CSV table of C-alpha atoms in Angstrom, one decimal:
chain,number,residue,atom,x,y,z
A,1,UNK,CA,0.0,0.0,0.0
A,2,UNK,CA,3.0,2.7,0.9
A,3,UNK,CA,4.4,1.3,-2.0
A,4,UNK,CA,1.5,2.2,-4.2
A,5,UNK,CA,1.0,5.7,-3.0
A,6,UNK,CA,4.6,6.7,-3.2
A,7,UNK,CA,4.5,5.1,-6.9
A,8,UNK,CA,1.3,7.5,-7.2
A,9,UNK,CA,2.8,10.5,-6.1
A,10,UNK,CA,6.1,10.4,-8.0
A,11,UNK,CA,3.6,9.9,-11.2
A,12,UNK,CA,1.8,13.1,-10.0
A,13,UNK,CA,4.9,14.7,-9.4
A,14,UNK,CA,6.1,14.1,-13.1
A,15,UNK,CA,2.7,15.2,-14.7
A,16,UNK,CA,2.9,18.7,-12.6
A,17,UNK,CA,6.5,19.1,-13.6
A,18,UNK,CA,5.9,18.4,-17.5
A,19,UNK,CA,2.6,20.7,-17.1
A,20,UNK,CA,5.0,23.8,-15.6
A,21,UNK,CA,7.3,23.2,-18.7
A,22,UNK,CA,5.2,23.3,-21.4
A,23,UNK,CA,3.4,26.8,-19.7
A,24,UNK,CA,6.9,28.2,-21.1
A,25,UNK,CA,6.6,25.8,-24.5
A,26,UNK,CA,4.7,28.5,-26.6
A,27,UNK,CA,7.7,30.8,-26.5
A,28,UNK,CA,10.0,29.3,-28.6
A,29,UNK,CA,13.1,32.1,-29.6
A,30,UNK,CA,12.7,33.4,-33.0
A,31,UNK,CA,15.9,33.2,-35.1
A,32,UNK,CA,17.5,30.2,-35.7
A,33,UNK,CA,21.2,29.3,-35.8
A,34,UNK,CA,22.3,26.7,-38.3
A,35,UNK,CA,24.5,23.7,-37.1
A,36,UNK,CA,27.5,23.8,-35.1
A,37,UNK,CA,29.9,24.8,-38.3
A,38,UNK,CA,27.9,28.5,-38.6
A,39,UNK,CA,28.2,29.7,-35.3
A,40,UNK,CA,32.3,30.6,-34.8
A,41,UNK,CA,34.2,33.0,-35.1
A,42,UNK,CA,31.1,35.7,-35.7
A,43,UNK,CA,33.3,37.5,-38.7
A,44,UNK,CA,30.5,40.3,-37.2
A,45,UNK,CA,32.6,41.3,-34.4
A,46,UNK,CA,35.1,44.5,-34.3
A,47,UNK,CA,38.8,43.1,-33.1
A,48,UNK,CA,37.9,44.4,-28.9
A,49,UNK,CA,35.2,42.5,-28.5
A,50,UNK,CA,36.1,39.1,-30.9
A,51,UNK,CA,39.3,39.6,-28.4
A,52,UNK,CA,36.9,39.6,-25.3
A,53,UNK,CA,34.8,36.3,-26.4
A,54,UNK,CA,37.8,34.4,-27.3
A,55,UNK,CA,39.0,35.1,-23.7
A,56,UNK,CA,35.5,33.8,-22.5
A,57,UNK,CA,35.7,30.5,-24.7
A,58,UNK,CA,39.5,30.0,-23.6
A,59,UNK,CA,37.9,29.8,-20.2
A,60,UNK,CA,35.2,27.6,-21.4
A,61,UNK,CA,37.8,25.6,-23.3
A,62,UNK,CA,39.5,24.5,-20.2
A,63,UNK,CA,36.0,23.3,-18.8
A,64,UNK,CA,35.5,20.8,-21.5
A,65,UNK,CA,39.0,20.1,-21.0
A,66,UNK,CA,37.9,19.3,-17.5
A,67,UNK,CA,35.0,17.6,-18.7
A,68,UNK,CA,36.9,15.2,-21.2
A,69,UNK,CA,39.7,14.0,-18.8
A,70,UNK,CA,37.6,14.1,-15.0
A,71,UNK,CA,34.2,13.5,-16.7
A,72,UNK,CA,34.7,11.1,-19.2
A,73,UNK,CA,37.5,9.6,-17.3
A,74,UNK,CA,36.0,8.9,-13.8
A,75,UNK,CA,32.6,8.0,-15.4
A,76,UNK,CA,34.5,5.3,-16.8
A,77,UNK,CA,35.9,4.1,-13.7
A,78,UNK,CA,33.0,2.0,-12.7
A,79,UNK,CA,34.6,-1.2,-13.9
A,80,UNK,CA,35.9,-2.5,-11.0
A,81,UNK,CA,39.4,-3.4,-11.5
A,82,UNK,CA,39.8,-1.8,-14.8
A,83,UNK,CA,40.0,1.8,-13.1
A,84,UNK,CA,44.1,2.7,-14.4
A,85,UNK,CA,42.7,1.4,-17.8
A,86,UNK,CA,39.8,4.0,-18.5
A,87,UNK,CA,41.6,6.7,-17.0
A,88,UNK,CA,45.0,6.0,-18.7
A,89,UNK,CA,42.8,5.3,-22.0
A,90,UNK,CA,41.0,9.0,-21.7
A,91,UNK,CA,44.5,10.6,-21.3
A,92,UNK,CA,45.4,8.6,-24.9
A,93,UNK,CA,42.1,9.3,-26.4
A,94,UNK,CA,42.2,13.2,-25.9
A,95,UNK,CA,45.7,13.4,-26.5
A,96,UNK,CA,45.4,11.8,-29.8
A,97,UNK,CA,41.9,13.5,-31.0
A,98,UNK,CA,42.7,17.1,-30.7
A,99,UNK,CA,46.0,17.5,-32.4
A,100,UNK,CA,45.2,14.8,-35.2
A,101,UNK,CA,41.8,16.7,-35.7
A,102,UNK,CA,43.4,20.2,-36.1
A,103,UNK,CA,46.1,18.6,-38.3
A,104,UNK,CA,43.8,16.9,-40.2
A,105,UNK,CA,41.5,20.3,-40.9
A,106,UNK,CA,44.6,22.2,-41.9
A,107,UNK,CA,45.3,20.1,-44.7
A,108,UNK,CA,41.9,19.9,-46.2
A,109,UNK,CA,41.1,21.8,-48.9
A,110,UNK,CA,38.9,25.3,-47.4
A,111,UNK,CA,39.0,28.0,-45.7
A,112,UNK,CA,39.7,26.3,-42.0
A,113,UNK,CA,41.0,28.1,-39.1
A,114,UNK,CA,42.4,25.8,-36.4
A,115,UNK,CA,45.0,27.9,-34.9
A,116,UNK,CA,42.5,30.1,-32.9
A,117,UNK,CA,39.7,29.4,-30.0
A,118,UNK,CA,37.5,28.0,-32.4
A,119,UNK,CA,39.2,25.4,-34.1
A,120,UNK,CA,40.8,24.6,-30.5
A,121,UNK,CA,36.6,24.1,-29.4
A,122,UNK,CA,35.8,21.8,-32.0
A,123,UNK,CA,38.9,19.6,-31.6
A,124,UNK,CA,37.6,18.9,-28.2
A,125,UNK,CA,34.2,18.1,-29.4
A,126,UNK,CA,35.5,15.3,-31.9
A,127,UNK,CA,37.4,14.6,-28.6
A,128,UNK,CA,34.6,14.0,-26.7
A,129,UNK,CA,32.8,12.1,-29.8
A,130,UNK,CA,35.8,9.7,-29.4
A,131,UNK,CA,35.3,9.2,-25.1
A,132,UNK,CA,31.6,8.5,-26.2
A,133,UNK,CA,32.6,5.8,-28.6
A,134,UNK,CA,35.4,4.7,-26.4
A,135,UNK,CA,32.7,3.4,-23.7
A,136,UNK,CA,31.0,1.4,-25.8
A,137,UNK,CA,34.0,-1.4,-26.3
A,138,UNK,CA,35.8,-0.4,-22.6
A,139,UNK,CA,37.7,-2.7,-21.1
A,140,UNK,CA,38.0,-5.3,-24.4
A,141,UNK,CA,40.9,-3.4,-26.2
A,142,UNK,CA,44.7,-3.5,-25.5
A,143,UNK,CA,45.9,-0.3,-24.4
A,144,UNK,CA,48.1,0.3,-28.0
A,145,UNK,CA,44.2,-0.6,-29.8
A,146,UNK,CA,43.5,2.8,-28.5
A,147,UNK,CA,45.8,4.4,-30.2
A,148,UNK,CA,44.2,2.9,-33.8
A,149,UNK,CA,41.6,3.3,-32.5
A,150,UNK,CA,41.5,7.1,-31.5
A,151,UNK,CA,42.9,7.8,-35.1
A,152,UNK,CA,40.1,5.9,-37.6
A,153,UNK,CA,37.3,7.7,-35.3
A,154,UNK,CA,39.2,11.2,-35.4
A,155,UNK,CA,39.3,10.7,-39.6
A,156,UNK,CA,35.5,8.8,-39.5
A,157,UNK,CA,34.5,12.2,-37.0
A,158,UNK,CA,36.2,14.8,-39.5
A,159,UNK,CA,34.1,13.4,-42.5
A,160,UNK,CA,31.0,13.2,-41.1
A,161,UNK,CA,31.1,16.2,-39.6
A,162,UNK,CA,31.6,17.8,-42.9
A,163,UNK,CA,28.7,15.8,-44.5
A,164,UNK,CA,26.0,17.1,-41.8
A,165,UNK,CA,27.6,20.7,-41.2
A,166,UNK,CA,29.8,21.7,-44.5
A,167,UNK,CA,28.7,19.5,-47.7
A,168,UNK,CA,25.5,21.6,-48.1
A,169,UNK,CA,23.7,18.4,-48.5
A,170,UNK,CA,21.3,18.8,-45.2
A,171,UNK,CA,21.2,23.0,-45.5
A,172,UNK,CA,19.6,24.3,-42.5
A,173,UNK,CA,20.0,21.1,-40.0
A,174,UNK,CA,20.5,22.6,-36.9
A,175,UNK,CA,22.8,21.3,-34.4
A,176,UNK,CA,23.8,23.9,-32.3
A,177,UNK,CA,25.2,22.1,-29.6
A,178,UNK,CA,26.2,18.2,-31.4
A,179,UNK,CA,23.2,15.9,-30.4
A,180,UNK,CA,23.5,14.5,-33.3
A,181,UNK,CA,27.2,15.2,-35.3
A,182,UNK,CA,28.8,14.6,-31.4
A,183,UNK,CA,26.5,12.1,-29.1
A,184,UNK,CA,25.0,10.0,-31.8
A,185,UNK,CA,27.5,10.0,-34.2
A,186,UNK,CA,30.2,8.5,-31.2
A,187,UNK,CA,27.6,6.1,-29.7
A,188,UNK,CA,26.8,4.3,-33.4
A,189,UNK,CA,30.1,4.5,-34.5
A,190,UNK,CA,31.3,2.7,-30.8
A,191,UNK,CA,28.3,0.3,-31.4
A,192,UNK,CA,29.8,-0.6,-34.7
A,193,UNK,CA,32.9,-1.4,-33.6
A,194,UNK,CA,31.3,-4.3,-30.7
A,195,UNK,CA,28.8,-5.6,-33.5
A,196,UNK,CA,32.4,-6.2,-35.4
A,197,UNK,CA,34.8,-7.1,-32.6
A,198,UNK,CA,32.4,-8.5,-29.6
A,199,UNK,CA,32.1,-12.2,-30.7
A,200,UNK,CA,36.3,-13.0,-29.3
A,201,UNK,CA,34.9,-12.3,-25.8
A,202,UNK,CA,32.0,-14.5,-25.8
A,203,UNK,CA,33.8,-16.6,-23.1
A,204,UNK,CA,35.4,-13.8,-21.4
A,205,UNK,CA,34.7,-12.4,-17.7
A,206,UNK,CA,32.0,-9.8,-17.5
A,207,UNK,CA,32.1,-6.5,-16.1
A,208,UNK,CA,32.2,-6.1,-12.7
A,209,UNK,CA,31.7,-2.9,-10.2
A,210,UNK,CA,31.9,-2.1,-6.2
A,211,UNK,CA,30.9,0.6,-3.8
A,212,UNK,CA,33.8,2.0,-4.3
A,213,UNK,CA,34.1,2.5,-8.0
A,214,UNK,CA,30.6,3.4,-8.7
A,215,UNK,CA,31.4,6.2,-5.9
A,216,UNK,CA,33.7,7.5,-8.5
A,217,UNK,CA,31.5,6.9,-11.2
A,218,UNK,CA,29.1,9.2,-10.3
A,219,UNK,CA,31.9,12.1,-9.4
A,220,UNK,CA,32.3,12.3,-12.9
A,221,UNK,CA,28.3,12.6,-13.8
A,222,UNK,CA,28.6,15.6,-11.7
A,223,UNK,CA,31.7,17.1,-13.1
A,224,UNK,CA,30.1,17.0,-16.5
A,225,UNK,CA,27.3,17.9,-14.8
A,226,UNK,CA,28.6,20.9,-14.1
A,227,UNK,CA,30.5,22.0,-17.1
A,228,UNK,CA,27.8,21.0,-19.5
A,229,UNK,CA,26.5,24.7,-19.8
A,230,UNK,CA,30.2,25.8,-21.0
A,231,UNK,CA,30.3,22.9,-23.7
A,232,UNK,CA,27.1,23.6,-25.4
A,233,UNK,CA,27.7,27.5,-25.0
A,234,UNK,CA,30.9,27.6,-26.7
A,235,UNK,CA,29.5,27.3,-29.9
A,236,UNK,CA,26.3,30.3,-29.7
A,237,UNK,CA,26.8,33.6,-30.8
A,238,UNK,CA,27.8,35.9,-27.6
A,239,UNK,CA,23.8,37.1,-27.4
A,240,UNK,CA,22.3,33.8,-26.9
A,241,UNK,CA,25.1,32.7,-24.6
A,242,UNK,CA,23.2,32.8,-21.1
A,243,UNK,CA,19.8,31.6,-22.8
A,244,UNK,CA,21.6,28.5,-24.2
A,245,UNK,CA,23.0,28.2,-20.6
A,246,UNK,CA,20.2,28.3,-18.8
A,247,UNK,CA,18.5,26.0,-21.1
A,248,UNK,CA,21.6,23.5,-20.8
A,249,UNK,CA,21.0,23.1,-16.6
A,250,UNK,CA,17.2,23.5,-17.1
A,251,UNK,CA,17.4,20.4,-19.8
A,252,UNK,CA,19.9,18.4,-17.1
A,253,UNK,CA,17.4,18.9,-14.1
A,254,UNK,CA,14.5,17.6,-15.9
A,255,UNK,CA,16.4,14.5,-16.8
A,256,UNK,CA,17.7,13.8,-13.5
A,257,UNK,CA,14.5,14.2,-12.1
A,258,UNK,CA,13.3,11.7,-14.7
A,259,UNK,CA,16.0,9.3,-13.9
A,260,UNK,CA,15.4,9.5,-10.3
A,261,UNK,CA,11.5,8.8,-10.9
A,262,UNK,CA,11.7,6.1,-13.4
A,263,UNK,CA,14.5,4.0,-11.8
A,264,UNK,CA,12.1,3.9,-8.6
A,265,UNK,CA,9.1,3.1,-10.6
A,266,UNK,CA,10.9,0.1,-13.2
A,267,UNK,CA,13.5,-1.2,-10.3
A,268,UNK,CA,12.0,-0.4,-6.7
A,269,UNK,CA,15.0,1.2,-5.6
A,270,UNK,CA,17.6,4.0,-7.0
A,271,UNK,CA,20.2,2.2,-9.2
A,272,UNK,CA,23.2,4.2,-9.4
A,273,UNK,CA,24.2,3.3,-13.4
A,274,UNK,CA,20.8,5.2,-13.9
A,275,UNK,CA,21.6,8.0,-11.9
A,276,UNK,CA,25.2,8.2,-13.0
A,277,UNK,CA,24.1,8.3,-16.9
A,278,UNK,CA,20.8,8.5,-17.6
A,279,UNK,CA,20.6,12.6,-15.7
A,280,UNK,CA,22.7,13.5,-18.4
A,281,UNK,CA,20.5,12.9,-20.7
A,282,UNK,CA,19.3,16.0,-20.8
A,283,UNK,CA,22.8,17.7,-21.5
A,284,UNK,CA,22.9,15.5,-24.5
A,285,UNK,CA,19.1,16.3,-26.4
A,286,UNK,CA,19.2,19.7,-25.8
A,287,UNK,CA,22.2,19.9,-28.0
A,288,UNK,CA,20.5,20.3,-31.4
A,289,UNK,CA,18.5,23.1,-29.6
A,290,UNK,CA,20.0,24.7,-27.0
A,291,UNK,CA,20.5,28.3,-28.0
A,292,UNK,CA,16.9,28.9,-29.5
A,293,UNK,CA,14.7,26.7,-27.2
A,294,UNK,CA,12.6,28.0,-24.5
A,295,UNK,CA,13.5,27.6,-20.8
A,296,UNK,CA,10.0,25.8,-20.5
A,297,UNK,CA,10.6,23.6,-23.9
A,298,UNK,CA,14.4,23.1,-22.7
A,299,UNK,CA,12.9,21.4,-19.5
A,300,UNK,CA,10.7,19.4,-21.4
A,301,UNK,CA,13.6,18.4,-23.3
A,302,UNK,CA,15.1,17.2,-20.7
A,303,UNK,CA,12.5,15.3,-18.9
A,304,UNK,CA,11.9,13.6,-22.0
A,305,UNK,CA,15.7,12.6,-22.4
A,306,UNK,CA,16.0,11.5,-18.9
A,307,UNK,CA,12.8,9.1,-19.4
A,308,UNK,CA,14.2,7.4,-22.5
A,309,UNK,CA,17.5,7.4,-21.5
A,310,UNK,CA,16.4,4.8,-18.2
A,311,UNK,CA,14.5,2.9,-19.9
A,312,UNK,CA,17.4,2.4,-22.1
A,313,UNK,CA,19.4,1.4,-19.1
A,314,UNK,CA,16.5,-0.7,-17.7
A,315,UNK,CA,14.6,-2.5,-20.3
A,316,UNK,CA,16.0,-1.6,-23.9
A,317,UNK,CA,20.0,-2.5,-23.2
A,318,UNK,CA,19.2,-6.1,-23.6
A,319,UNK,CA,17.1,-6.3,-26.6
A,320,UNK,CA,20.5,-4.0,-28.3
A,321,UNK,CA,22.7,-6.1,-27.4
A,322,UNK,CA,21.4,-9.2,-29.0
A,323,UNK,CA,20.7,-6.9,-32.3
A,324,UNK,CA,24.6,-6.5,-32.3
A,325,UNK,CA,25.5,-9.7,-30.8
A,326,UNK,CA,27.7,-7.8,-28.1
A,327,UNK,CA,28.0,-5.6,-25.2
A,328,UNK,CA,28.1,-1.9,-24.8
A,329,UNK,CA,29.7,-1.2,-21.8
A,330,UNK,CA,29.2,1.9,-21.1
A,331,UNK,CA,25.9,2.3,-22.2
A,332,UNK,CA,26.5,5.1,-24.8
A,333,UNK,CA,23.3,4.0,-26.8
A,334,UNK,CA,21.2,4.4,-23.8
A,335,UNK,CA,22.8,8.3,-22.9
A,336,UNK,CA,24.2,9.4,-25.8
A,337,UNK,CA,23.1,6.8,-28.9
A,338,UNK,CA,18.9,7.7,-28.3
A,339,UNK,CA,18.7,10.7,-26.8
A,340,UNK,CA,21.1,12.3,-29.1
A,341,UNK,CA,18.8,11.4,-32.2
A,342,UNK,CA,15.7,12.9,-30.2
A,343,UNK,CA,17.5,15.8,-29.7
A,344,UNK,CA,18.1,16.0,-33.5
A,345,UNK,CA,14.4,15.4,-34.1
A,346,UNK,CA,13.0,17.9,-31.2
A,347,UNK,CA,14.7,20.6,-33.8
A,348,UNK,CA,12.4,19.9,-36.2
A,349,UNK,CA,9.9,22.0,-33.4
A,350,UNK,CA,12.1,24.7,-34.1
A,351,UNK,CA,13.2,24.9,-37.6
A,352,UNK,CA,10.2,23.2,-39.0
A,353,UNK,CA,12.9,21.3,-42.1
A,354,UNK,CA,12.0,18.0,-41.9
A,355,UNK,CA,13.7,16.7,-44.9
A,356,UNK,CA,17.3,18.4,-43.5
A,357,UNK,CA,16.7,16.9,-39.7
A,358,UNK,CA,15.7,13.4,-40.7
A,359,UNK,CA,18.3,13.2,-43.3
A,360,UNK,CA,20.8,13.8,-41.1
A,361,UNK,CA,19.9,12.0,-38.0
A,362,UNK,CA,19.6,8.6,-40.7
A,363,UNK,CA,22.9,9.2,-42.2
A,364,UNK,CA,24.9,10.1,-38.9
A,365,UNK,CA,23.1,6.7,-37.5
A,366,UNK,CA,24.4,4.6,-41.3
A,367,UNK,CA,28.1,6.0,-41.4
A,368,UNK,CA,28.7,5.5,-37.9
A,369,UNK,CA,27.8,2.1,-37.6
A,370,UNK,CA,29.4,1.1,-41.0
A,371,UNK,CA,32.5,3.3,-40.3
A,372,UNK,CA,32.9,1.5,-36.7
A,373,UNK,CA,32.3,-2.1,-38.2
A,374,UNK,CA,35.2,-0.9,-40.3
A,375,UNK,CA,37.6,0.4,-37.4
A,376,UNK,CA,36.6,-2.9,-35.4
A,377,UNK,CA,38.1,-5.3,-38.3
A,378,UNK,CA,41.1,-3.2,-38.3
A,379,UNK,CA,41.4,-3.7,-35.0
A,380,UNK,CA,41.4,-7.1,-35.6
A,381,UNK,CA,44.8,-7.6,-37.0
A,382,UNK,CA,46.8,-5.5,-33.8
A,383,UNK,CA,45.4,-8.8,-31.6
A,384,UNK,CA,43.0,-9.5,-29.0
A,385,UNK,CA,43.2,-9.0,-25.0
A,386,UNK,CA,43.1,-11.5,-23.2
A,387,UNK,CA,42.2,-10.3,-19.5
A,388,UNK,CA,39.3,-8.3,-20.8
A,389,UNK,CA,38.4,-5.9,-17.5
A,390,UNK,CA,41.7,-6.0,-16.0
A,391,UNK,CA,44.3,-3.6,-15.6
A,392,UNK,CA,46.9,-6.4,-14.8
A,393,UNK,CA,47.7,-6.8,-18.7
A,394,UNK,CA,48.8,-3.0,-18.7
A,395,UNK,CA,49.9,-2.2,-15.3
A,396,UNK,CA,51.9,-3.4,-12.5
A,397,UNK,CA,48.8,-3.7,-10.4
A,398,UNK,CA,49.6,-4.1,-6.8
A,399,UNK,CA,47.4,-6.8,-4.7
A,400,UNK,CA,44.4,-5.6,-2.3
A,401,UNK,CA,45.3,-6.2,0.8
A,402,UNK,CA,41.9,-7.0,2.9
A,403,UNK,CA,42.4,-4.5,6.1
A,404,UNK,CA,40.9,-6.6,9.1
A,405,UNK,CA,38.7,-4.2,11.7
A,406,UNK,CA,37.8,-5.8,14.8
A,407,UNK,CA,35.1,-4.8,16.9
């Protein structure tokens, strides 16, 4: 009967909360900005004040920085036993994707400017695309398959991005913030690579966590938590720089207070991979839209996000990983995979183009899954690891010792 009513009340809860949000839903901002490749530098701006923003993106900069390596890295650290591993393999993976990406761009043919703020920015995105496809095969690559690894995605990142943002193919897809070109396109390029590479660890140990690990798991939910804002502001124009703020934390609260209600309705209890993941959700769909949503239509968003995203985690991670006949570690699908393409097709709300948002959200979902079945053949020939999980392959790993209290 308690059981019941508290079940009752977080569904009332919900309703009241989705009611509140879409109050503000009718006023959607007028004006929208096109993708993430339109945004910066504003060629707009006298030389004082393009000086002033690029000190304010510098600073944001060094919080994506912050979100790449404590983020990503101790969100990764849940595998128990594996914890040197994912950090030591974030270090690699953003060490490798920012200076290959801004090599890469100044070679291409085009008017590309790496060596400023901007091109500094988008490096770390494809960076973070990479961390994002990294968790879905974690813990079943050598450490040296990260390296490969990190520089097929980086090439596989740099093309699609300029299919979605620079080809002209999909004019007017908006993706202000990389829902789609960042979150998706990582998650279905990672998924790619397991569908290709998971069938050599069909006999190997599972995953395993602790206490201890999943204590550090969730420190880095909230430290990309809390630099989320900078990451998805980096890219507006300096106008819509609060508003796509604000919209950022407002989509993150209404996910984790959809996480928090739907893991107590599906499991009885709080489970912390949901909590840890799935409140991000919001961070992630309110990409596409984040500097000309509403602050009532950003909340939405996010609730919205934070609802699919644990029921990915819940009840939808199983029936994946029999479609690609392996195991997604991370659960990138579930945070960053579906609520990345529902943040793509939200924007259709917003710039009513159809043709240019579906298009785009297909594609990025096509070449990331056959570019990552690709990268995980080629992975193929540099071996397979043996002690999948395990740091002892890697590391001089010293043995737990067991401290003994007595009462």
């Amino acid at each position: 009967m308690k059981s019941n009513k508290s079940v009752g009340l977080l569904i009332i809860f919900l309703l009241i909360t989705v009611a509140l949000s879409m109050g503000f839903f009718p006023s959607v901002n007028e004006g929208v900005e096109t993708g993430m490749a339109g945004l910066v530098p504003m060629e707009n701006l006298d030389g004082t004040t393009q000086t002033i923003f690029d000190a304010v993106n510098y600073t944001r900069s060094i919080h994506i920085l912050a979100m790449l390596l404590v983020g990503f890295g101790f969100l990764m650290v849940f595998l128990r036993g594996h914890e040197f591993s994912s950090l030591t393999a974030t270090f690699l993976a953003v060490s490798i994707a920012i200076p290959v990406y801004m090599a890469a761009k100044s070679f291409l043919p085009g008017e590309y400017q790496v060596m400023n703020i901007s091109g500094f920015l988008f490096a770390e995105f494809a960076a973070a695309s990479l961390l994002i496809c990294m968790g879905a095969v974690l813990g079943r690559l050598k450490m040296d398959q990260y390296f490969i690894l990190a520089i097929l995605f980086t090439v596989g990142y740099i093309f699609n991005e300029w299919l979605l943002l620079e080809s002209g193919v999909f004019r007017g897809f908006l993706d202000t913030g990389g829902s789609v070109a960042i979150h998706a396109f990582g998650a279905y390029f990672g998924l790619g690579v397991v569908a290709t590479t998971d069938r050599k660890f069909k006999n190997k140990p599972a995953p395993k966590t602790n206490k201890v690990s999943n204590e550090f798991c969730l420190l880095g939910s909230m430290v990309l938590w809390l630099f989320w804002p900078s990451f998805t502001s980096s890219v507006a124009s300096p106008e819509r720089t609060y508003l796509t703020a604000l919209n950022t934390v407002l989509a993150l609260c209404g996910s984790t207070l959809a996480t928090y209600i739907f893991t107590k309705l599906i499991r009885g209890k709080i489970e912390v991979e949901d909590i840890a993941n799935a409140a991000l959700a919001g961070g992630v769909c309110i990409g596409s839209v984040c500097s000309t949503a509403s602050p009532g239509f950003a909340m939405f968003i996010g609730i919205c996000a934070g609802t699919l995203s644990t029921l990915g985690f819940s009840l939808i991670a199983p029936r994946i990983s029999k479609l690609i006949r392996g195991t997604d570690t991370c659960g990138v699908h579930n945070l960053h995979g579906m609520p990345g393409l529902l943040g793509g097709l939200f924007a259709i709300g917003i710039n009513h183009n159809v043709g240019a948002q579906v298009g785009a959200v297909v594609t990025t979902v096509v070449v990331g899954l056959i570019l990552g079945r690709i990268t995980g053949g080629i992975l193929g020939f540099f071996g397979t690891k043996e002690d999948t999980y395990n740091d002892e392959s890697d590391f001089f790993v010293e043995e737990e010792v067991e401290e003994v209290v007595e009462l």
